[in-house]
Amino acid sequence: MLTFIGIFIIIFGLLSFLAKPLLGNTKITGWITPQRSLQIVLLGLVLSIVTGAFFYAEPGTAYAVQYPWGGQKAVFRQGIHTKMWGRLIPIQFELPIKYVIPNSNGELGEQSEYANVDYAKYWAFSDAVKARIATSVVIGINTEDDNQFLSVADRNKTEQNMIRSRIIPNIDQSIKNTCKLMDAQDYISGQASDFDRYFKDQLENGMYVLEEYSENQSREIIGDSSTVRTVMNKESKQKRFRIQIKDGEPVREKGNSLKAYGLTVIQAVVTEIDWEETFDNRLQLQKEEVAQTQLEKQQAEREFYRAQKEKARGEADKAVERARLEKEQIQKTIAAETEAKVAEFNLTKEKKQYEVEKFKALSKKVAADAESYQNAKLVSAGLTPQERAEWEYKTSVYVARELKDLSLPEIFIEGGTKKASDGNLLQSLIGADLAKKMMDGKKEQ
C-alpha cells in the first residue's frame, strides 16, 4: 500500500513542475516552486524505495517472496524482512474453514468473521435421506520445508485460491464418500464417531475407492442412540457402498490428497446436521415410539419390582411368623424338658425320702424293741421303768448333795471277805458315814 502511495507522490511532484507553466500564476500554483516539486518527488522516491524493499511479517503468517528477477524465498518469522520490490504471497499457518447452517434469519453468525465460512450443502446418505452437514475443518501448512511451501504458494498464487481450488473440493469429496458408507439411520444410531473418523482420514490421506454391492434388507431399524429395535418388513433391495480393501488397507484415489501439498488436517469434525423435513418427521415418530416403548418398559419394570416387593414382604412375614412359632416351640420344649427334669428330680427325691423314712422306721422299731426288752427286764426286777428312772434320778441328786458335804474318815481299814473287797470303795465310805450318823442320833435320844 505504501508503495502505491510513494508512486502517487512522485507523479504528483512531476505534475507540479508542469502546473505553473500551464496554469500560470494562480492562488493554487502560487505556493508551487521548483524546489518544492523536487522535494515532493524525492519524498515519493524514498517511500517507494523503503516500502518496496522491506515488509513487515505478521505473526502466524507465512510469506512466499517472489523477486522480480525470478528468485523466491520463504519467510516464517514475524518482523521486518526484505522483499526488494518482489511479490508477497501470505498464507496463514492454520486455515480455518467452516460449513455453517444459517439461522432462521439467514445469518451465518459471528464466526464468519474469523474463518473461511460457506453455506452448508445438502448431501445424500446411502438410504437417500438428505441433510445439510455443517463441518469445522482446520488445515495446517508445512512450515518446515521451504521448497514445498514455495511450490504450493507458486501454484496457488493466493491463499483464497488454495482454499477454493484445493481444500474445499477435498472436503466436499470426503463428505460425499462418507455419506455413501452409511445410512442416516445408522448415523443417528451411534455411528456419528465413525463418520468423523472416515471424514478426517479421507481428507488427510486421500479419498477411498468405493465399490458397490447389494444386500437384501428385511428389517427396519427404529431407535435413537441408546435404543435400537428391529421391525420385520417386506424384503427390498438397496444399493450399498463399501471401501475397497487391499492387503488389509483401504484403496485410495491417487493424486487426490492434501498431504501431497504439504497440508495437514488439524481438525475435521461434523458440528451439526440439518435433516430434511420428511426425515425429521420420521425421527419425531420414532422418538415418540421409543419414548412410548421406554415408558411401557418402565411400567413393566415397576410392576415387576412391585411384585418382587410383595413377594419379599410375604417372605418377610413368613420369616417373622416362623420365628415366632419357633420361639413358642422352643419355649414349650424347654418347659416340657424342665417339667420332665423336675418330675425326675421329684421321683429321685421321693425315692430318697422313702429310703430315709424306711430307715427311720427301722430305727424306731429297733429302739422300741430295745426299750421293750429293757422294760421287760425291769419289770422282772420289780420296778417299772418310770420308777427306776425316778429312783435313779433322785439317787443321783441325793448322792451328789451328800458327796458335797461328805467328810470321809482320814483312816479307813478295809477287811472282811473277798466279796466285800470286790465292792465299791466309795459306796463303802458312804455307808460308813451314814452308820456313824445314825449312831450319833440314837445317843442323843
mmCIF file of C-alpha atoms in Angstrom, residues 51-412:
data_model
loop_
_atom_site.group_PDB
_atom_site.id
_atom_site.type_symbol
_atom_site.label_atom_id
_atom_site.label_comp_id
_atom_site.label_asym_id
_atom_site.label_seq_id
_atom_site.Cartn_x
_atom_site.Cartn_y
_atom_site.Cartn_z
ATOM 1 C CA THR A 51 8.138 0.148 1.167
ATOM 2 C CA GLY A 52 9.285 -1.754 -1.888
ATOM 3 C CA ALA A 53 12.467 -3.038 -0.327
ATOM 4 C CA PHE A 54 11.085 -4.064 3.083
ATOM 5 C CA PHE A 55 7.904 -5.511 4.528
ATOM 6 C CA TYR A 56 6.587 -6.477 7.949
ATOM 7 C CA ALA A 57 5.733 -10.179 8.511
ATOM 8 C CA GLU A 58 2.742 -10.580 10.801
ATOM 9 C CA PRO A 59 2.716 -13.371 13.426
ATOM 10 C CA GLY A 60 1.001 -16.615 12.453
ATOM 11 C CA THR A 61 1.510 -15.997 8.738
ATOM 12 C CA ALA A 62 3.990 -17.485 6.282
ATOM 13 C CA TYR A 63 5.147 -15.466 3.242
ATOM 14 C CA ALA A 64 6.420 -16.528 -0.141
ATOM 15 C CA VAL A 65 8.559 -13.678 -1.555
ATOM 16 C CA GLN A 66 8.953 -13.751 -5.348
ATOM 17 C CA TYR A 67 11.650 -11.378 -6.664
ATOM 18 C CA PRO A 68 11.380 -9.534 -9.983
ATOM 19 C CA TRP A 69 14.477 -11.352 -11.325
ATOM 20 C CA GLY A 70 12.888 -14.750 -10.717
ATOM 21 C CA GLY A 71 14.176 -15.807 -7.302
ATOM 22 C CA GLN A 72 11.979 -16.534 -4.295
ATOM 23 C CA LYS A 73 12.233 -17.212 -0.578
ATOM 24 C CA ALA A 74 10.014 -18.314 2.335
ATOM 25 C CA VAL A 75 9.554 -16.240 5.474
ATOM 26 C CA PHE A 76 8.057 -17.894 8.584
ATOM 27 C CA ARG A 77 9.204 -15.468 11.299
ATOM 28 C CA GLN A 78 7.469 -12.259 12.200
ATOM 29 C CA GLY A 79 9.254 -8.928 11.902
ATOM 30 C CA ILE A 80 10.771 -6.743 9.166
ATOM 31 C CA HIS A 81 12.210 -8.593 6.146
ATOM 32 C CA THR A 82 13.451 -7.602 2.683
ATOM 33 C CA LYS A 83 11.391 -8.177 -0.409
ATOM 34 C CA MET A 84 13.250 -5.955 -2.933
ATOM 35 C CA TRP A 85 10.106 -4.917 -4.748
ATOM 36 C CA GLY A 86 9.118 -8.528 -5.044
ATOM 37 C CA ARG A 87 5.644 -10.077 -4.789
ATOM 38 C CA LEU A 88 4.309 -11.385 -1.450
ATOM 39 C CA ILE A 89 2.027 -14.419 -1.097
ATOM 40 C CA PRO A 90 0.874 -14.546 2.546
ATOM 41 C CA ILE A 91 -0.669 -17.811 3.865
ATOM 42 C CA GLN A 92 -1.772 -18.402 7.446
ATOM 43 C CA PHE A 93 -0.160 -21.191 9.436
ATOM 44 C CA GLU A 94 -3.615 -22.620 10.174
ATOM 45 C CA LEU A 95 -6.558 -22.169 7.816
ATOM 46 C CA PRO A 96 -9.997 -22.452 9.494
ATOM 47 C CA ILE A 97 -12.740 -23.482 7.093
ATOM 48 C CA LYS A 98 -16.360 -23.869 8.138
ATOM 49 C CA TYR A 99 -19.596 -25.004 6.567
ATOM 50 C CA VAL A 100 -22.327 -23.271 8.539
ATOM 51 C CA ILE A 101 -26.093 -23.800 8.633
ATOM 52 C CA PRO A 102 -27.751 -20.339 8.599
ATOM 53 C CA ASN A 103 -30.106 -19.399 11.401
ATOM 54 C CA SER A 104 -33.776 -18.547 10.944
ATOM 55 C CA ASN A 105 -32.800 -15.085 9.651
ATOM 56 C CA GLY A 106 -30.324 -16.493 7.129
ATOM 57 C CA GLU A 107 -27.306 -15.200 9.050
ATOM 58 C CA LEU A 108 -24.059 -17.123 9.443
ATOM 59 C CA GLY A 109 -23.142 -15.648 12.831
ATOM 60 C CA GLU A 110 -20.011 -14.030 14.188
ATOM 61 C CA GLN A 111 -17.814 -17.000 13.277
ATOM 62 C CA SER A 112 -17.851 -15.867 9.637
ATOM 63 C CA GLU A 113 -15.550 -13.000 10.653
ATOM 64 C CA TYR A 114 -12.754 -15.302 11.822
ATOM 65 C CA ALA A 115 -12.839 -18.185 9.354
ATOM 66 C CA ASN A 116 -13.442 -19.018 5.730
ATOM 67 C CA VAL A 117 -17.169 -19.667 6.017
ATOM 68 C CA ASP A 118 -19.556 -21.032 3.437
ATOM 69 C CA TYR A 119 -23.139 -22.286 3.466
ATOM 70 C CA ALA A 120 -23.555 -25.944 4.354
ATOM 71 C CA LYS A 121 -24.677 -28.068 1.421
ATOM 72 C CA TYR A 122 -27.181 -30.894 1.188
ATOM 73 C CA TRP A 123 -25.690 -34.375 0.975
ATOM 74 C CA ALA A 124 -27.459 -37.705 0.448
ATOM 75 C CA PHE A 125 -26.785 -40.735 2.660
ATOM 76 C CA SER A 126 -26.905 -44.267 1.293
ATOM 77 C CA ASP A 127 -30.630 -44.555 2.147
ATOM 78 C CA ALA A 128 -31.341 -41.430 0.055
ATOM 79 C CA VAL A 129 -32.002 -39.255 3.114
ATOM 80 C CA LYS A 130 -30.632 -35.759 2.552
ATOM 81 C CA ALA A 131 -29.202 -33.397 5.128
ATOM 82 C CA ARG A 132 -27.210 -30.210 5.361
ATOM 83 C CA ILE A 133 -23.940 -31.023 7.098
ATOM 84 C CA ALA A 134 -22.056 -28.306 8.980
ATOM 85 C CA THR A 135 -18.351 -29.025 9.411
ATOM 86 C CA SER A 136 -15.370 -27.415 11.072
ATOM 87 C CA VAL A 137 -12.018 -28.032 9.403
ATOM 88 C CA VAL A 138 -8.615 -26.617 10.302
ATOM 89 C CA ILE A 139 -5.769 -27.116 7.805
ATOM 90 C CA GLY A 140 -2.126 -26.528 8.694
ATOM 91 C CA ILE A 141 0.605 -25.653 6.175
ATOM 92 C CA ASN A 142 4.126 -27.056 6.124
ATOM 93 C CA THR A 143 6.489 -24.581 7.779
ATOM 94 C CA GLU A 144 9.439 -26.960 7.916
ATOM 95 C CA ASP A 145 10.133 -27.479 4.214
ATOM 96 C CA ASP A 146 10.737 -24.186 2.382
ATOM 97 C CA ASN A 147 10.701 -25.734 -1.095
ATOM 98 C CA GLN A 148 7.372 -27.451 -0.620
ATOM 99 C CA PHE A 149 5.773 -24.296 0.805
ATOM 100 C CA LEU A 150 7.115 -22.185 -2.090
ATOM 101 C CA SER A 151 5.829 -24.746 -4.576
ATOM 102 C CA VAL A 152 2.319 -24.668 -3.106
ATOM 103 C CA ALA A 153 2.333 -20.868 -2.945
ATOM 104 C CA ASP A 154 3.582 -20.588 -6.529
ATOM 105 C CA ARG A 155 0.932 -22.984 -7.883
ATOM 106 C CA ASN A 156 -1.980 -21.445 -5.977
ATOM 107 C CA LYS A 157 -0.869 -17.764 -6.130
ATOM 108 C CA THR A 158 -3.088 -16.720 -3.206
ATOM 109 C CA GLU A 159 -4.409 -18.147 -0.005
ATOM 110 C CA GLN A 160 -8.038 -17.871 -1.093
ATOM 111 C CA ASN A 161 -7.282 -19.611 -4.372
ATOM 112 C CA MET A 162 -5.665 -22.509 -2.475
ATOM 113 C CA ILE A 163 -8.725 -22.790 -0.210
ATOM 114 C CA ARG A 164 -11.233 -22.656 -3.047
ATOM 115 C CA SER A 165 -9.381 -24.810 -5.583
ATOM 116 C CA ARG A 166 -7.613 -27.339 -3.340
ATOM 117 C CA ILE A 167 -9.057 -27.637 0.154
ATOM 118 C CA ILE A 168 -12.812 -27.172 -0.285
ATOM 119 C CA PRO A 169 -13.089 -29.731 -3.139
ATOM 120 C CA ASN A 170 -11.354 -32.288 -0.917
ATOM 121 C CA ILE A 171 -13.732 -31.506 1.934
ATOM 122 C CA ASP A 172 -16.748 -31.944 -0.345
ATOM 123 C CA GLN A 173 -15.435 -35.227 -1.735
ATOM 124 C CA SER A 174 -14.722 -36.556 1.760
ATOM 125 C CA ILE A 175 -18.250 -35.710 2.950
ATOM 126 C CA LYS A 176 -19.783 -37.285 -0.166
ATOM 127 C CA ASN A 177 -17.841 -40.548 0.180
ATOM 128 C CA THR A 178 -18.528 -40.782 3.893
ATOM 129 C CA CYS A 179 -22.275 -40.288 3.386
ATOM 130 C CA LYS A 180 -22.282 -43.193 0.940
ATOM 131 C CA LEU A 181 -20.837 -45.515 3.582
ATOM 132 C CA MET A 182 -23.787 -45.342 5.986
ATOM 133 C CA ASP A 183 -27.492 -44.742 6.307
ATOM 134 C CA ALA A 184 -28.903 -41.706 8.001
ATOM 135 C CA GLN A 185 -30.478 -44.105 10.472
ATOM 136 C CA ASP A 186 -27.045 -45.601 11.156
ATOM 137 C CA TYR A 187 -25.657 -42.128 11.811
ATOM 138 C CA ILE A 188 -28.213 -41.293 14.497
ATOM 139 C CA SER A 189 -27.977 -44.819 15.912
ATOM 140 C CA GLY A 190 -24.391 -44.493 17.057
ATOM 141 C CA GLN A 191 -22.099 -44.188 14.007
ATOM 142 C CA ALA A 192 -21.534 -40.438 14.231
ATOM 143 C CA SER A 193 -17.998 -41.043 15.517
ATOM 144 C CA ASP A 194 -17.309 -43.333 12.525
ATOM 145 C CA PHE A 195 -18.485 -40.543 10.241
ATOM 146 C CA ASP A 196 -15.937 -38.109 11.744
ATOM 147 C CA ARG A 197 -13.185 -40.728 11.541
ATOM 148 C CA TYR A 198 -13.842 -41.549 7.864
ATOM 149 C CA PHE A 199 -14.165 -37.859 7.046
ATOM 150 C CA LYS A 200 -10.841 -36.837 8.558
ATOM 151 C CA ASP A 201 -8.951 -39.898 7.251
ATOM 152 C CA GLN A 202 -10.004 -39.260 3.647
ATOM 153 C CA LEU A 203 -9.332 -35.548 3.893
ATOM 154 C CA GLU A 204 -5.781 -36.101 5.115
ATOM 155 C CA ASN A 205 -4.688 -39.314 3.393
ATOM 156 C CA GLY A 206 -6.793 -39.453 0.241
ATOM 157 C CA MET A 207 -10.253 -40.461 -0.898
ATOM 158 C CA TYR A 208 -11.455 -44.039 -0.519
ATOM 159 C CA VAL A 209 -12.178 -46.054 -3.593
ATOM 160 C CA LEU A 210 -15.718 -47.341 -3.042
ATOM 161 C CA GLU A 211 -17.262 -50.436 -4.512
ATOM 162 C CA GLU A 212 -20.943 -51.032 -4.944
ATOM 163 C CA TYR A 213 -22.751 -54.102 -3.584
ATOM 164 C CA SER A 214 -26.335 -55.112 -2.956
ATOM 165 C CA GLU A 215 -27.878 -56.705 0.078
ATOM 166 C CA ASN A 216 -31.336 -57.920 0.924
ATOM 167 C CA GLN A 217 -32.698 -55.690 3.609
ATOM 168 C CA SER A 218 -35.529 -57.284 5.546
ATOM 169 C CA ARG A 219 -35.638 -55.094 8.589
ATOM 170 C CA GLU A 220 -36.070 -51.506 9.536
ATOM 171 C CA ILE A 221 -34.086 -50.035 12.418
ATOM 172 C CA ILE A 222 -36.075 -47.873 14.771
ATOM 173 C CA GLY A 223 -34.492 -46.096 17.691
ATOM 174 C CA ASP A 224 -32.111 -43.432 18.823
ATOM 175 C CA SER A 225 -28.530 -43.501 20.020
ATOM 176 C CA SER A 226 -29.437 -45.517 23.120
ATOM 177 C CA THR A 227 -32.219 -47.839 21.883
ATOM 178 C CA VAL A 228 -32.428 -49.880 18.707
ATOM 179 C CA ARG A 229 -35.349 -52.090 17.764
ATOM 180 C CA THR A 230 -35.890 -54.052 14.570
ATOM 181 C CA VAL A 231 -39.201 -54.351 12.782
ATOM 182 C CA MET A 232 -39.512 -57.034 10.157
ATOM 183 C CA ASN A 233 -40.961 -55.813 6.859
ATOM 184 C CA LYS A 234 -41.163 -56.807 3.260
ATOM 185 C CA GLU A 235 -37.814 -57.615 1.701
ATOM 186 C CA SER A 236 -36.347 -54.911 -0.521
ATOM 187 C CA LYS A 237 -33.078 -54.459 -2.341
ATOM 188 C CA GLN A 238 -30.933 -51.427 -1.536
ATOM 189 C CA LYS A 239 -27.724 -50.315 -3.236
ATOM 190 C CA ARG A 240 -24.876 -50.027 -0.780
ATOM 191 C CA PHE A 241 -21.212 -48.969 -0.944
ATOM 192 C CA ARG A 242 -18.174 -50.161 0.945
ATOM 193 C CA ILE A 243 -14.462 -49.421 0.986
ATOM 194 C CA GLN A 244 -12.233 -51.469 -1.258
ATOM 195 C CA ILE A 245 -9.599 -53.255 0.829
ATOM 196 C CA LYS A 246 -6.244 -54.489 -0.451
ATOM 197 C CA ASP A 247 -3.652 -56.136 1.783
ATOM 198 C CA GLY A 248 -5.655 -55.041 4.803
ATOM 199 C CA GLU A 249 -5.515 -51.350 3.837
ATOM 200 C CA PRO A 250 -8.177 -49.199 2.136
ATOM 201 C CA VAL A 251 -7.599 -48.438 -1.532
ATOM 202 C CA ARG A 252 -7.338 -44.678 -2.149
ATOM 203 C CA GLU A 253 -7.539 -42.427 -5.180
ATOM 204 C CA LYS A 254 -4.090 -41.409 -6.376
ATOM 205 C CA GLY A 255 -3.047 -37.770 -6.501
ATOM 206 C CA ASN A 256 -6.070 -36.580 -4.541
ATOM 207 C CA SER A 257 -4.694 -35.789 -1.109
ATOM 208 C CA LEU A 258 -3.927 -32.673 0.872
ATOM 209 C CA LYS A 259 -0.784 -34.375 2.121
ATOM 210 C CA ALA A 260 0.677 -34.050 -1.378
ATOM 211 C CA TYR A 261 0.545 -30.268 -0.946
ATOM 212 C CA GLY A 262 2.229 -30.363 2.424
ATOM 213 C CA LEU A 263 -1.061 -29.665 4.173
ATOM 214 C CA THR A 264 -2.091 -31.442 7.364
ATOM 215 C CA VAL A 265 -5.568 -31.822 8.826
ATOM 216 C CA ILE A 266 -5.537 -30.496 12.371
ATOM 217 C CA GLN A 267 -9.280 -30.781 12.879
ATOM 218 C CA ALA A 268 -12.154 -32.198 10.860
ATOM 219 C CA VAL A 269 -15.474 -32.746 12.618
ATOM 220 C CA VAL A 270 -19.177 -32.533 11.922
ATOM 221 C CA THR A 271 -20.677 -29.825 14.110
ATOM 222 C CA GLU A 272 -24.335 -30.010 13.099
ATOM 223 C CA ILE A 273 -26.709 -31.838 10.763
ATOM 224 C CA ASP A 274 -29.988 -30.434 9.487
ATOM 225 C CA TRP A 275 -32.065 -33.367 8.240
ATOM 226 C CA GLU A 276 -34.685 -32.915 5.559
ATOM 227 C CA GLU A 277 -38.225 -32.351 6.806
ATOM 228 C CA THR A 278 -39.519 -35.826 5.918
ATOM 229 C CA PHE A 279 -36.746 -37.483 7.907
ATOM 230 C CA ASP A 280 -37.321 -35.085 10.801
ATOM 231 C CA ASN A 281 -40.952 -36.166 10.863
ATOM 232 C CA ARG A 282 -39.857 -39.781 10.778
ATOM 233 C CA LEU A 283 -37.414 -39.163 13.596
ATOM 234 C CA GLN A 284 -40.130 -37.499 15.632
ATOM 235 C CA LEU A 285 -42.387 -40.514 15.172
ATOM 236 C CA GLN A 286 -39.508 -42.811 16.088
ATOM 237 C CA LYS A 287 -38.712 -40.754 19.170
ATOM 238 C CA GLU A 288 -42.346 -40.901 20.247
ATOM 239 C CA GLU A 289 -42.366 -44.644 19.625
ATOM 240 C CA VAL A 290 -39.137 -45.066 21.564
ATOM 241 C CA ALA A 291 -40.475 -42.880 24.360
ATOM 242 C CA GLN A 292 -43.662 -44.963 24.488
ATOM 243 C CA THR A 293 -41.598 -48.133 24.483
ATOM 244 C CA GLN A 294 -39.403 -46.816 27.242
ATOM 245 C CA LEU A 295 -42.480 -45.795 29.213
ATOM 246 C CA GLU A 296 -44.017 -49.244 28.816
ATOM 247 C CA LYS A 297 -40.709 -50.819 29.745
ATOM 248 C CA GLN A 298 -40.505 -48.676 32.864
ATOM 249 C CA GLN A 299 -44.089 -49.543 33.750
ATOM 250 C CA ALA A 300 -43.354 -53.242 33.252
ATOM 251 C CA GLU A 301 -40.241 -52.930 35.379
ATOM 252 C CA ARG A 302 -42.258 -51.074 38.007
ATOM 253 C CA GLU A 303 -44.841 -53.853 38.080
ATOM 254 C CA PHE A 304 -42.093 -56.456 38.223
ATOM 255 C CA TYR A 305 -40.396 -54.759 41.139
ATOM 256 C CA ARG A 306 -43.741 -54.224 42.801
ATOM 257 C CA ALA A 307 -44.403 -57.977 42.564
ATOM 258 C CA GLN A 308 -40.916 -58.623 43.874
ATOM 259 C CA LYS A 309 -41.630 -56.219 46.711
ATOM 260 C CA GLU A 310 -44.858 -58.005 47.618
ATOM 261 C CA LYS A 311 -43.096 -61.333 47.383
ATOM 262 C CA ALA A 312 -40.300 -60.092 49.586
ATOM 263 C CA ARG A 313 -42.818 -58.679 52.028
ATOM 264 C CA GLY A 314 -44.603 -62.080 52.134
ATOM 265 C CA GLU A 315 -41.292 -63.819 52.699
ATOM 266 C CA ALA A 316 -40.529 -61.357 55.478
ATOM 267 C CA ASP A 317 -43.917 -62.003 57.104
ATOM 268 C CA LYS A 318 -43.350 -65.737 56.777
ATOM 269 C CA ALA A 319 -39.954 -65.373 58.357
ATOM 270 C CA VAL A 320 -41.418 -63.347 61.242
ATOM 271 C CA GLU A 321 -44.206 -65.910 61.769
ATOM 272 C CA ARG A 322 -41.739 -68.787 61.507
ATOM 273 C CA ALA A 323 -39.511 -67.109 64.072
ATOM 274 C CA ARG A 324 -42.476 -66.557 66.393
ATOM 275 C CA LEU A 325 -43.614 -70.181 66.106
ATOM 276 C CA GLU A 326 -40.081 -71.441 66.533
ATOM 277 C CA LYS A 327 -39.781 -69.271 69.635
ATOM 278 C CA GLU A 328 -43.010 -70.667 71.052
ATOM 279 C CA GLN A 329 -41.896 -74.191 70.174
ATOM 280 C CA ILE A 330 -38.585 -73.621 71.904
ATOM 281 C CA GLN A 331 -40.344 -72.202 74.954
ATOM 282 C CA LYS A 332 -42.740 -75.165 75.120
ATOM 283 C CA THR A 333 -39.892 -77.615 74.553
ATOM 284 C CA ILE A 334 -37.832 -76.028 77.303
ATOM 285 C CA ALA A 335 -40.879 -76.001 79.626
ATOM 286 C CA ALA A 336 -41.577 -79.680 78.891
ATOM 287 C CA GLU A 337 -37.945 -80.580 79.401
ATOM 288 C CA THR A 338 -37.972 -78.603 82.658
ATOM 289 C CA GLU A 339 -41.124 -80.391 83.864
ATOM 290 C CA ALA A 340 -39.599 -83.731 82.930
ATOM 291 C CA LYS A 341 -36.410 -82.939 84.790
ATOM 292 C CA VAL A 342 -38.409 -81.649 87.783
ATOM 293 C CA ALA A 343 -40.530 -84.806 87.762
ATOM 294 C CA GLU A 344 -37.392 -86.911 87.515
ATOM 295 C CA PHE A 345 -35.857 -84.926 90.376
ATOM 296 C CA ASN A 346 -39.030 -85.301 92.469
ATOM 297 C CA LEU A 347 -39.079 -89.028 91.775
ATOM 298 C CA THR A 348 -35.474 -89.290 92.898
ATOM 299 C CA LYS A 349 -36.329 -87.155 95.924
ATOM 300 C CA GLU A 350 -39.304 -89.370 96.786
ATOM 301 C CA LYS A 351 -37.118 -92.439 96.453
ATOM 302 C CA LYS A 352 -34.542 -90.938 98.786
ATOM 303 C CA GLN A 353 -37.286 -89.796 101.181
ATOM 304 C CA TYR A 354 -38.762 -93.275 101.080
ATOM 305 C CA GLU A 355 -35.400 -94.783 101.931
ATOM 306 C CA VAL A 356 -34.915 -92.220 104.724
ATOM 307 C CA GLU A 357 -38.376 -92.916 106.168
ATOM 308 C CA LYS A 358 -37.741 -96.613 105.819
ATOM 309 C CA PHE A 359 -34.532 -96.353 107.795
ATOM 310 C CA LYS A 360 -36.257 -94.108 110.332
ATOM 311 C CA ALA A 361 -38.970 -96.704 110.785
ATOM 312 C CA LEU A 362 -36.384 -99.427 111.209
ATOM 313 C CA SER A 363 -34.518 -97.270 113.699
ATOM 314 C CA LYS A 364 -37.697 -96.643 115.677
ATOM 315 C CA LYS A 365 -38.504 -100.312 115.592
ATOM 316 C CA VAL A 366 -35.060 -101.238 116.840
ATOM 317 C CA ALA A 367 -35.298 -98.558 119.555
ATOM 318 C CA ALA A 368 -38.763 -99.755 120.536
ATOM 319 C CA ASP A 369 -37.567 -103.337 120.664
ATOM 320 C CA ALA A 370 -34.643 -102.313 122.820
ATOM 321 C CA GLU A 371 -36.861 -100.299 125.132
ATOM 322 C CA SER A 372 -39.369 -103.117 125.311
ATOM 323 C CA TYR A 373 -36.619 -105.513 126.184
ATOM 324 C CA GLN A 374 -35.309 -103.149 128.824
ATOM 325 C CA ASN A 375 -38.754 -102.652 130.319
ATOM 326 C CA ALA A 376 -39.260 -106.359 130.388
ATOM 327 C CA LYS A 377 -36.068 -106.774 132.308
ATOM 328 C CA LEU A 378 -37.047 -104.011 134.740
ATOM 329 C CA VAL A 379 -40.489 -105.487 135.284
ATOM 330 C CA SER A 380 -38.909 -108.790 136.020
ATOM 331 C CA ALA A 381 -36.829 -106.959 138.608
ATOM 332 C CA GLY A 382 -39.919 -105.469 140.338
ATOM 333 C CA LEU A 383 -39.652 -101.880 139.176
ATOM 334 C CA THR A 384 -41.242 -100.167 136.329
ATOM 335 C CA PRO A 385 -39.052 -98.221 134.040
ATOM 336 C CA GLN A 386 -40.517 -94.924 135.270
ATOM 337 C CA GLU A 387 -39.963 -95.799 138.851
ATOM 338 C CA ARG A 388 -36.445 -96.948 138.213
ATOM 339 C CA ALA A 389 -35.711 -93.781 136.278
ATOM 340 C CA GLU A 390 -37.134 -91.626 139.020
ATOM 341 C CA TRP A 391 -35.253 -93.578 141.622
ATOM 342 C CA GLU A 392 -32.001 -93.296 139.708
ATOM 343 C CA TYR A 393 -32.582 -89.533 139.323
ATOM 344 C CA LYS A 394 -33.290 -88.937 142.979
ATOM 345 C CA THR A 395 -30.468 -91.173 143.984
ATOM 346 C CA SER A 396 -28.026 -89.344 141.769
ATOM 347 C CA VAL A 397 -29.197 -85.985 143.138
ATOM 348 C CA TYR A 398 -29.022 -87.114 146.749
ATOM 349 C CA VAL A 399 -25.678 -88.762 146.259
ATOM 350 C CA ALA A 400 -24.328 -85.601 144.649
ATOM 351 C CA ARG A 401 -25.561 -83.469 147.560
ATOM 352 C CA GLU A 402 -24.206 -85.818 150.175
ATOM 353 C CA LEU A 403 -20.940 -86.122 148.441
ATOM 354 C CA LYS A 404 -20.664 -82.380 148.626
ATOM 355 C CA ASP A 405 -20.955 -82.377 152.434
ATOM 356 C CA LEU A 406 -19.277 -85.723 152.966
ATOM 357 C CA SER A 407 -16.412 -85.753 155.466
ATOM 358 C CA LEU A 408 -14.635 -89.020 154.935
ATOM 359 C CA PRO A 409 -12.520 -90.605 157.627
ATOM 360 C CA GLU A 410 -8.932 -89.945 157.437
ATOM 361 C CA ILE A 411 -8.057 -93.577 158.138
ATOM 362 C CA PHE A 412 -10.053 -96.456 156.728
#
